[in-house]
PDB file of C-alpha atoms in Angstrom:
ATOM      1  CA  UNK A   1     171.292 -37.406 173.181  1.00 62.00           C
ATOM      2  CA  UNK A   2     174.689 -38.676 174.116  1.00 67.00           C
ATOM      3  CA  UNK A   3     176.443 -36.981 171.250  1.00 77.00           C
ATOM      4  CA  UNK A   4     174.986 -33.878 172.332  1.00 86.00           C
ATOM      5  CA  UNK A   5     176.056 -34.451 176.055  1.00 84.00           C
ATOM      6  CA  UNK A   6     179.540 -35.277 174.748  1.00 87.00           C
ATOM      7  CA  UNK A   7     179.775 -32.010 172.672  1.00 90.00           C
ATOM      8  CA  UNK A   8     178.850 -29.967 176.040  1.00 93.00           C
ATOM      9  CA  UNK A   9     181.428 -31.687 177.879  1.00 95.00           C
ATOM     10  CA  UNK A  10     183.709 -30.887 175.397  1.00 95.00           C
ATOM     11  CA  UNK A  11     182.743 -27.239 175.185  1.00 95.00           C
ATOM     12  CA  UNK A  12     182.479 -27.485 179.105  1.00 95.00           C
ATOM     13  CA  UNK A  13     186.059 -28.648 178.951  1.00 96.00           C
ATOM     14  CA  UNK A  14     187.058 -25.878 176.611  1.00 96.00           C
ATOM     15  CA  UNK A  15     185.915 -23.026 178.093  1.00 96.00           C
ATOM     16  CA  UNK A  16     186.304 -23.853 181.840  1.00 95.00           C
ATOM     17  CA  UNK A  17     189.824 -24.191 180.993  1.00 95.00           C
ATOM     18  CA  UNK A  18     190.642 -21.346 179.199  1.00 95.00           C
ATOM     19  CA  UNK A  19     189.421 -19.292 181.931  1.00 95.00           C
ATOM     20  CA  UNK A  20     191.052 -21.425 184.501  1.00 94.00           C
ATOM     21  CA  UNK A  21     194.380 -20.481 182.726  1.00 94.00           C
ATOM     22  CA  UNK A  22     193.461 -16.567 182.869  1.00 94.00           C
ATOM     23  CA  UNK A  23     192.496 -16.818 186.280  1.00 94.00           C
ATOM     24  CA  UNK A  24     195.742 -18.965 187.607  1.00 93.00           C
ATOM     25  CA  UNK A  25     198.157 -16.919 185.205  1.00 93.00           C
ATOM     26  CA  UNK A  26     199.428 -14.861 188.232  1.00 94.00           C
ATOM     27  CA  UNK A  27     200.067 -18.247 190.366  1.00 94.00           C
ATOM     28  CA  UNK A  28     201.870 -19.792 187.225  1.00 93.00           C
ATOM     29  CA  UNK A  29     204.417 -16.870 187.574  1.00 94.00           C
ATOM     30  CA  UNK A  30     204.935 -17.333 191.683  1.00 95.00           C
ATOM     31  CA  UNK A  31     205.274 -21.461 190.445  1.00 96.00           C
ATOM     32  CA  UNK A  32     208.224 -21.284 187.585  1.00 95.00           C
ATOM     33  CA  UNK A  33     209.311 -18.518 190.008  1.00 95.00           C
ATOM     34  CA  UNK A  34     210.049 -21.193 192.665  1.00 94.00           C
ATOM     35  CA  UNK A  35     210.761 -24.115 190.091  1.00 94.00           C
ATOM     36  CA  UNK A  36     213.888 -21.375 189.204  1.00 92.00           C
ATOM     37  CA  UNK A  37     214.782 -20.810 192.944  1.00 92.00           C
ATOM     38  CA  UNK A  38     214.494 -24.428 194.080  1.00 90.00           C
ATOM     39  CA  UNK A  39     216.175 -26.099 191.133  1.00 88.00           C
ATOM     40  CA  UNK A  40     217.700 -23.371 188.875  1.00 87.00           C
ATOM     41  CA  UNK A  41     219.088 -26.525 186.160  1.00 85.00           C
ATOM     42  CA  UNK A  42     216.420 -27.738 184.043  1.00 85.00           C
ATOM     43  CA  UNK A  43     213.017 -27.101 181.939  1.00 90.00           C
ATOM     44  CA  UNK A  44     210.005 -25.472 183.554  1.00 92.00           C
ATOM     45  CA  UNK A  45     208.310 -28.316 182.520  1.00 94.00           C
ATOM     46  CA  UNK A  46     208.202 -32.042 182.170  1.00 90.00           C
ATOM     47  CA  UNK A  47     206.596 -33.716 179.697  1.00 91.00           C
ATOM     48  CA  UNK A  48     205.898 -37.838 179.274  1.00 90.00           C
ATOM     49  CA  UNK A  49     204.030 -39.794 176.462  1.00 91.00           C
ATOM     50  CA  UNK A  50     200.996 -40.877 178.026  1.00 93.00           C
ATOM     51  CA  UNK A  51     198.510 -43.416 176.441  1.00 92.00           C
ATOM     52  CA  UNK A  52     195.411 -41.094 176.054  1.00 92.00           C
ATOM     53  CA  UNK A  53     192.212 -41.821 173.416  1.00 93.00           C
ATOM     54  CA  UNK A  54     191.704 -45.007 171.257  1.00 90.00           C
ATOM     55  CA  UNK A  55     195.155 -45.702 172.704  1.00 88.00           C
ATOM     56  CA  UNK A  56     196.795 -42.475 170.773  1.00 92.00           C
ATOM     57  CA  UNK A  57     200.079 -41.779 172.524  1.00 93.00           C
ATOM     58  CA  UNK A  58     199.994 -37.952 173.396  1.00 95.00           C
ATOM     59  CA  UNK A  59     202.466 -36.275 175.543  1.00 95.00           C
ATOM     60  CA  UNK A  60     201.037 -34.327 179.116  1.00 95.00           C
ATOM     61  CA  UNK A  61     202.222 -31.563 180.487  1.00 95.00           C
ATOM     62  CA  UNK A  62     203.188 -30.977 184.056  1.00 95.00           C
ATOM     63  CA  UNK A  63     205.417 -28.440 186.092  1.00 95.00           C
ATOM     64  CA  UNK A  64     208.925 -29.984 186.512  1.00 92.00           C
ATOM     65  CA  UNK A  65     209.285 -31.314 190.201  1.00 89.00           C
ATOM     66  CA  UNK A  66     212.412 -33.216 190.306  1.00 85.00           C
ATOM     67  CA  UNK A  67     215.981 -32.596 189.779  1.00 82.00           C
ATOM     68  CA  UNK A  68     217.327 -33.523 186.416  1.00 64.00           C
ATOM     69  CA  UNK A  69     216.967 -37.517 186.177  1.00 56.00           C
ATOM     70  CA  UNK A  70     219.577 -39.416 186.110  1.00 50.00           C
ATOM     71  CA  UNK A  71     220.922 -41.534 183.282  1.00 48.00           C
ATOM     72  CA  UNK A  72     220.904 -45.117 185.168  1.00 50.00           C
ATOM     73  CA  UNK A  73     217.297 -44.565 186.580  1.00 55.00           C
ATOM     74  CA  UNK A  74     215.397 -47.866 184.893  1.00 57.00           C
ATOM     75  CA  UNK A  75     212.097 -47.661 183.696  1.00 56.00           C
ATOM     76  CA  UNK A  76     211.184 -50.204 186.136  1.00 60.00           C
ATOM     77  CA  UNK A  77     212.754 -48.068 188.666  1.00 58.00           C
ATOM     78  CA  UNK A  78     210.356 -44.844 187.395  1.00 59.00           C
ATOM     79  CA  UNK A  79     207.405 -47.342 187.805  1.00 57.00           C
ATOM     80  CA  UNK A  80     208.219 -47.979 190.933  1.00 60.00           C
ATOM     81  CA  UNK A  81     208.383 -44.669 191.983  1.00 59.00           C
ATOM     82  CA  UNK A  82     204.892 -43.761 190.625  1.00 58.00           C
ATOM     83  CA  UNK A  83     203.393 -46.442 192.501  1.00 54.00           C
ATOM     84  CA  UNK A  84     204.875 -45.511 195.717  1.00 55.00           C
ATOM     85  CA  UNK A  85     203.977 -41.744 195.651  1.00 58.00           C
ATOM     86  CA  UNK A  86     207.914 -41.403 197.021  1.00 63.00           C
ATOM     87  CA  UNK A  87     210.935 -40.200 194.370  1.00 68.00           C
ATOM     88  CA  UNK A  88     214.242 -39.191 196.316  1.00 69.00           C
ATOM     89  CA  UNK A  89     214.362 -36.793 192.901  1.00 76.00           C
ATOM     90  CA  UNK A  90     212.359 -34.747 193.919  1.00 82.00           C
ATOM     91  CA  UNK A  91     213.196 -31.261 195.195  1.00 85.00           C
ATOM     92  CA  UNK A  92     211.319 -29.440 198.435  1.00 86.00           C
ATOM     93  CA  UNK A  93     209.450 -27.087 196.371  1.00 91.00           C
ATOM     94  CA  UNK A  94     208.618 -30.047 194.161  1.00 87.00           C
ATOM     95  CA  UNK A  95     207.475 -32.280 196.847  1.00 88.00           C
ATOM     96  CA  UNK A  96     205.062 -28.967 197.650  1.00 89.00           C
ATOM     97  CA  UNK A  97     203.809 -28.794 194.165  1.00 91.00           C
ATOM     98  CA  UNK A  98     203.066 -32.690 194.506  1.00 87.00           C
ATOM     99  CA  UNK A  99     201.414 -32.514 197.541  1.00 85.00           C
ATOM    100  CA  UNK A 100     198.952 -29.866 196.356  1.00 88.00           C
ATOM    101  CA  UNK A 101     198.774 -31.623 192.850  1.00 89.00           C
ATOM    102  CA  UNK A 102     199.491 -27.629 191.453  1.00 93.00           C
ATOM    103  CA  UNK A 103     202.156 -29.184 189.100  1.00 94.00           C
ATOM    104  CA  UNK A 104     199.172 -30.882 187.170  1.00 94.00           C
ATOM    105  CA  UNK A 105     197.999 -27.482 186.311  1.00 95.00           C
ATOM    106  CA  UNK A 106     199.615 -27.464 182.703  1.00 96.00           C
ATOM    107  CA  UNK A 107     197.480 -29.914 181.613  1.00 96.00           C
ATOM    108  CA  UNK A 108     194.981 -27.426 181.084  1.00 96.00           C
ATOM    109  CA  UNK A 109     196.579 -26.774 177.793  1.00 96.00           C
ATOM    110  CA  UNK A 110     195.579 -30.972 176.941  1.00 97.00           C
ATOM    111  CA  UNK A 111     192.441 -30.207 177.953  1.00 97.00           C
ATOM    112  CA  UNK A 112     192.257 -27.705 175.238  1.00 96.00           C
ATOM    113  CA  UNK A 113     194.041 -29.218 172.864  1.00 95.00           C
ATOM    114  CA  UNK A 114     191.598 -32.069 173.029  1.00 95.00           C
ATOM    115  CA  UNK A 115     194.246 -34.635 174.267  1.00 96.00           C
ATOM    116  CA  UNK A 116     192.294 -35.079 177.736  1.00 97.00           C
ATOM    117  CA  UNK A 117     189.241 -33.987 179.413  1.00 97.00           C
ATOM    118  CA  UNK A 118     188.886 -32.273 183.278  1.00 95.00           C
ATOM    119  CA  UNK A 119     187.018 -35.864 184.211  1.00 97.00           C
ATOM    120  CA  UNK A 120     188.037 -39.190 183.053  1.00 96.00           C
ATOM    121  CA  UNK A 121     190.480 -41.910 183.447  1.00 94.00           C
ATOM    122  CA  UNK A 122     193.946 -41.119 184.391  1.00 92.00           C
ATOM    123  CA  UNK A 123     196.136 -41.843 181.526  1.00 92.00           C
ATOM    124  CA  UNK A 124     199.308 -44.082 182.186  1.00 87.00           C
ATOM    125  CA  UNK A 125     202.875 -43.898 181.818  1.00 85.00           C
ATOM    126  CA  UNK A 126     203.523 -45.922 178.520  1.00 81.00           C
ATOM    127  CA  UNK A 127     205.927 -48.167 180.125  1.00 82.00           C
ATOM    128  CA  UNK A 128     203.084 -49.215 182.958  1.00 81.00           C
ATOM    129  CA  UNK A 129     200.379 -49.954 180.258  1.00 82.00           C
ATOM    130  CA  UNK A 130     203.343 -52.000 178.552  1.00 78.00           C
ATOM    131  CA  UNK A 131     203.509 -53.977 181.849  1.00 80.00           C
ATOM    132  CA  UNK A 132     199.905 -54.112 182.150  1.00 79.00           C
ATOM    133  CA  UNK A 133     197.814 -54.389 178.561  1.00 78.00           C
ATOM    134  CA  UNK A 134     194.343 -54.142 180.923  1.00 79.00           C
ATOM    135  CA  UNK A 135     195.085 -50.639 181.623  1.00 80.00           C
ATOM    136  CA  UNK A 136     194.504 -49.490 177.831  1.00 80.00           C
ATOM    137  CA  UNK A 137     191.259 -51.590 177.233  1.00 81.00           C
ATOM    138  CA  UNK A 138     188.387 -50.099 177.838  1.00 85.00           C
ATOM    139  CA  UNK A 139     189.457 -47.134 179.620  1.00 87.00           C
ATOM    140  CA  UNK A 140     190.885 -45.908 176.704  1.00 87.00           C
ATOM    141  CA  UNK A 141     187.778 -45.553 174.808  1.00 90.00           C
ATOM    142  CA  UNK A 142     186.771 -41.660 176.489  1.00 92.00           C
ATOM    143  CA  UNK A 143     189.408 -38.904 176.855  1.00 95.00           C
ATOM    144  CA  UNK A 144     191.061 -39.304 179.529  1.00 95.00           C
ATOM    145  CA  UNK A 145     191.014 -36.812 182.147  1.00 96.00           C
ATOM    146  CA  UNK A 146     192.856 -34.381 184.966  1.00 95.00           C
ATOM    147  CA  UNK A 147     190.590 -36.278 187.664  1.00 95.00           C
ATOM    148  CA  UNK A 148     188.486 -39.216 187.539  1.00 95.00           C
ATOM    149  CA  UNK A 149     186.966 -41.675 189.816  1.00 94.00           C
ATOM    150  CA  UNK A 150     190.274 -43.738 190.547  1.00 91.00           C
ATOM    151  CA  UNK A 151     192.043 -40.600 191.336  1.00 90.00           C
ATOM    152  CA  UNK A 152     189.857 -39.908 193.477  1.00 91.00           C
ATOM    153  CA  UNK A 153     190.055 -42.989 195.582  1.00 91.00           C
ATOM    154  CA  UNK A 154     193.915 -42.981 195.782  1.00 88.00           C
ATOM    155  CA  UNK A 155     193.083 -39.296 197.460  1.00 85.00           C
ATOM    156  CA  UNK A 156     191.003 -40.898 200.355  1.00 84.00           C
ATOM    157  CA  UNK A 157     192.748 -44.669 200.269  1.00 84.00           C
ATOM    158  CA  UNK A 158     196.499 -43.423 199.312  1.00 77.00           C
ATOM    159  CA  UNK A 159     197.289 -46.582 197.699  1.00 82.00           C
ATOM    160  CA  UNK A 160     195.647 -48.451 194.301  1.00 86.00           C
ATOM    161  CA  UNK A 161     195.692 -51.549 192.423  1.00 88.00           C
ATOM    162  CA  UNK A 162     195.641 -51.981 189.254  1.00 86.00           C
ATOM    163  CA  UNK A 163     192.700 -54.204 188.986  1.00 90.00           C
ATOM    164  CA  UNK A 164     191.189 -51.673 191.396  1.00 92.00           C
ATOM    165  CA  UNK A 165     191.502 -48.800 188.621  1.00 91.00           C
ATOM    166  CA  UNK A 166     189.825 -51.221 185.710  1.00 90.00           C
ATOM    167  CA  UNK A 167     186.946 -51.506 187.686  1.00 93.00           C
ATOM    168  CA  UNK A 168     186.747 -47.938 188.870  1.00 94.00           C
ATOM    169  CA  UNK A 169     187.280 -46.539 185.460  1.00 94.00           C
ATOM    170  CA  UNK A 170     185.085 -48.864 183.275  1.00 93.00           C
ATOM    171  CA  UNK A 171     182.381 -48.574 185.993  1.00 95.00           C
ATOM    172  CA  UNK A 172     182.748 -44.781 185.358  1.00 95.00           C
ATOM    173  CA  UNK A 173     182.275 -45.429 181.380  1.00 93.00           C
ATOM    174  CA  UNK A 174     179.472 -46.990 181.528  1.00 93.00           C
ATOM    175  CA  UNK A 175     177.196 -45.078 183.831  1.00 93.00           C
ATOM    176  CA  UNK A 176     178.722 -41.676 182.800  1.00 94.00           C
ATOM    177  CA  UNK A 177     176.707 -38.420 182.777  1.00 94.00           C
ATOM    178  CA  UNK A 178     177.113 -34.868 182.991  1.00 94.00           C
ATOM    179  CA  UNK A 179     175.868 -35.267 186.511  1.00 95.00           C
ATOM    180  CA  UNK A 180     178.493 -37.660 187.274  1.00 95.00           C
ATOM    181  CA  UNK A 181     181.367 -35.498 185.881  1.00 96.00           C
ATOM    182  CA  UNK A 182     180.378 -32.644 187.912  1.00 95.00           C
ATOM    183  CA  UNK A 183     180.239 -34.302 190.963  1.00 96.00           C
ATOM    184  CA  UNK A 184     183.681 -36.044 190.926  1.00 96.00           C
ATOM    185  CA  UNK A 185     184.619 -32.148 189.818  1.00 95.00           C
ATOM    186  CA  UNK A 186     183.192 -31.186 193.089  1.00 94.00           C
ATOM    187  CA  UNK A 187     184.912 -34.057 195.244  1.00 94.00           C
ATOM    188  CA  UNK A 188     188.012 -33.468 193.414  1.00 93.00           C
ATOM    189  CA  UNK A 189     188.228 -29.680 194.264  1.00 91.00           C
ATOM    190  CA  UNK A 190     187.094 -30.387 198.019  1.00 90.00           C
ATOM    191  CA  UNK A 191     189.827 -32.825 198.565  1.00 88.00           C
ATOM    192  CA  UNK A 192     192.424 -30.256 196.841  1.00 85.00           C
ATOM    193  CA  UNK A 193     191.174 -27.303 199.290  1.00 84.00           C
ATOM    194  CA  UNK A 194     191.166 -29.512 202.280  1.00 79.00           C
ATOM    195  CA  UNK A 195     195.066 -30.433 201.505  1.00 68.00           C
ATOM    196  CA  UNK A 196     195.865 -26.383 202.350  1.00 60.00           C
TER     197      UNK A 196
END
């Protein structure tokens, strides 16, 4: 039974975002539209290895939201940024993008490559899981996903710990469901319609 509910998420997955990416084509064109008006140097997108199934390294997609980086940024430094939600490289229509999560919509092309999932555990910045082993364990063991329980409670809290994400995520592991995917769906798209 949970093979077969892990096949329909994974068709679930497949198809929802395939049509997602038909639907939001038009608003992909009005985003690299202002990506090339607000910050005319640079990619479309940024990509970053991120530490996705059985610990596989894959690389997610994103639109680009900050200025080119700069050479002497540390990793620490990057890290540091993450946490705090605040990076002085990022440009106005980037901080927009941010703010409305939109520039996470290009990971609809993991989700159908199979690197992630629409629900599951956020997947890291290598450098952080580096810093932190705890972070791969057992969260690593499902796809990880555009939204997931700990997501959702840096929406409503702001702020996270890491120890605070380990419990959310593993919780989320073992008592996962269809049901439980589709409501942190729903929860997830409320919060991101409440933001406008």
């Amino acid at each position: 039974m949970l093979n077969l509910s892990r096949a329909a998420k994974r068709t679930i997955d497949v198809v929802f975002s395939s049509g997602a990416l038909i639907i939001l084509s038009p608003l992909f064109l009005l985003i690299i539209l202002g990506i090339k008006v607000s910050s005319p140097n640079g990619p479309l997108f940024f990509r970053q290895e991120r530490v996705g199934y059985h610990g596989k390294i894959f690389r997610i997609w994103k639109f680009r939201t900050m200025s080119l980086s700069p050479s002497n940024i540390s990793v620490d430094q990057t890290i540091r940024y993450e946490l705090s939600g605040h990076d002085p490289r990022v440009f106005l229509f980037g901080f927009w993008l941010r703010r409305s999560h939109m520039d996470e919509i290009p990971q609809l092309f993991n989700v159908i490559r199979g690197d992630m999932s629409f629900v599951g555990p956020r997947p890291f910045f290598l450098p952080r899981v580096h810093a932190n082993s705890r972070l791969k364990g057992k969260r690593t063991d499902v796809l990880p996903g555009m939204t997931g329980p700990s997501q959702l409670y840096i929406y409503k809290n702001k702020t996270i710990s890491d120890e605070k994400i380990i419990e959310l995520d593993e919780d989320y592991i073992q008592r996962w469901s269809l049901w439980s995917d589709f409501i942190i769906f729903c929860q997830t798209i409320r919060y991101l319609l409440l933001r406008f």
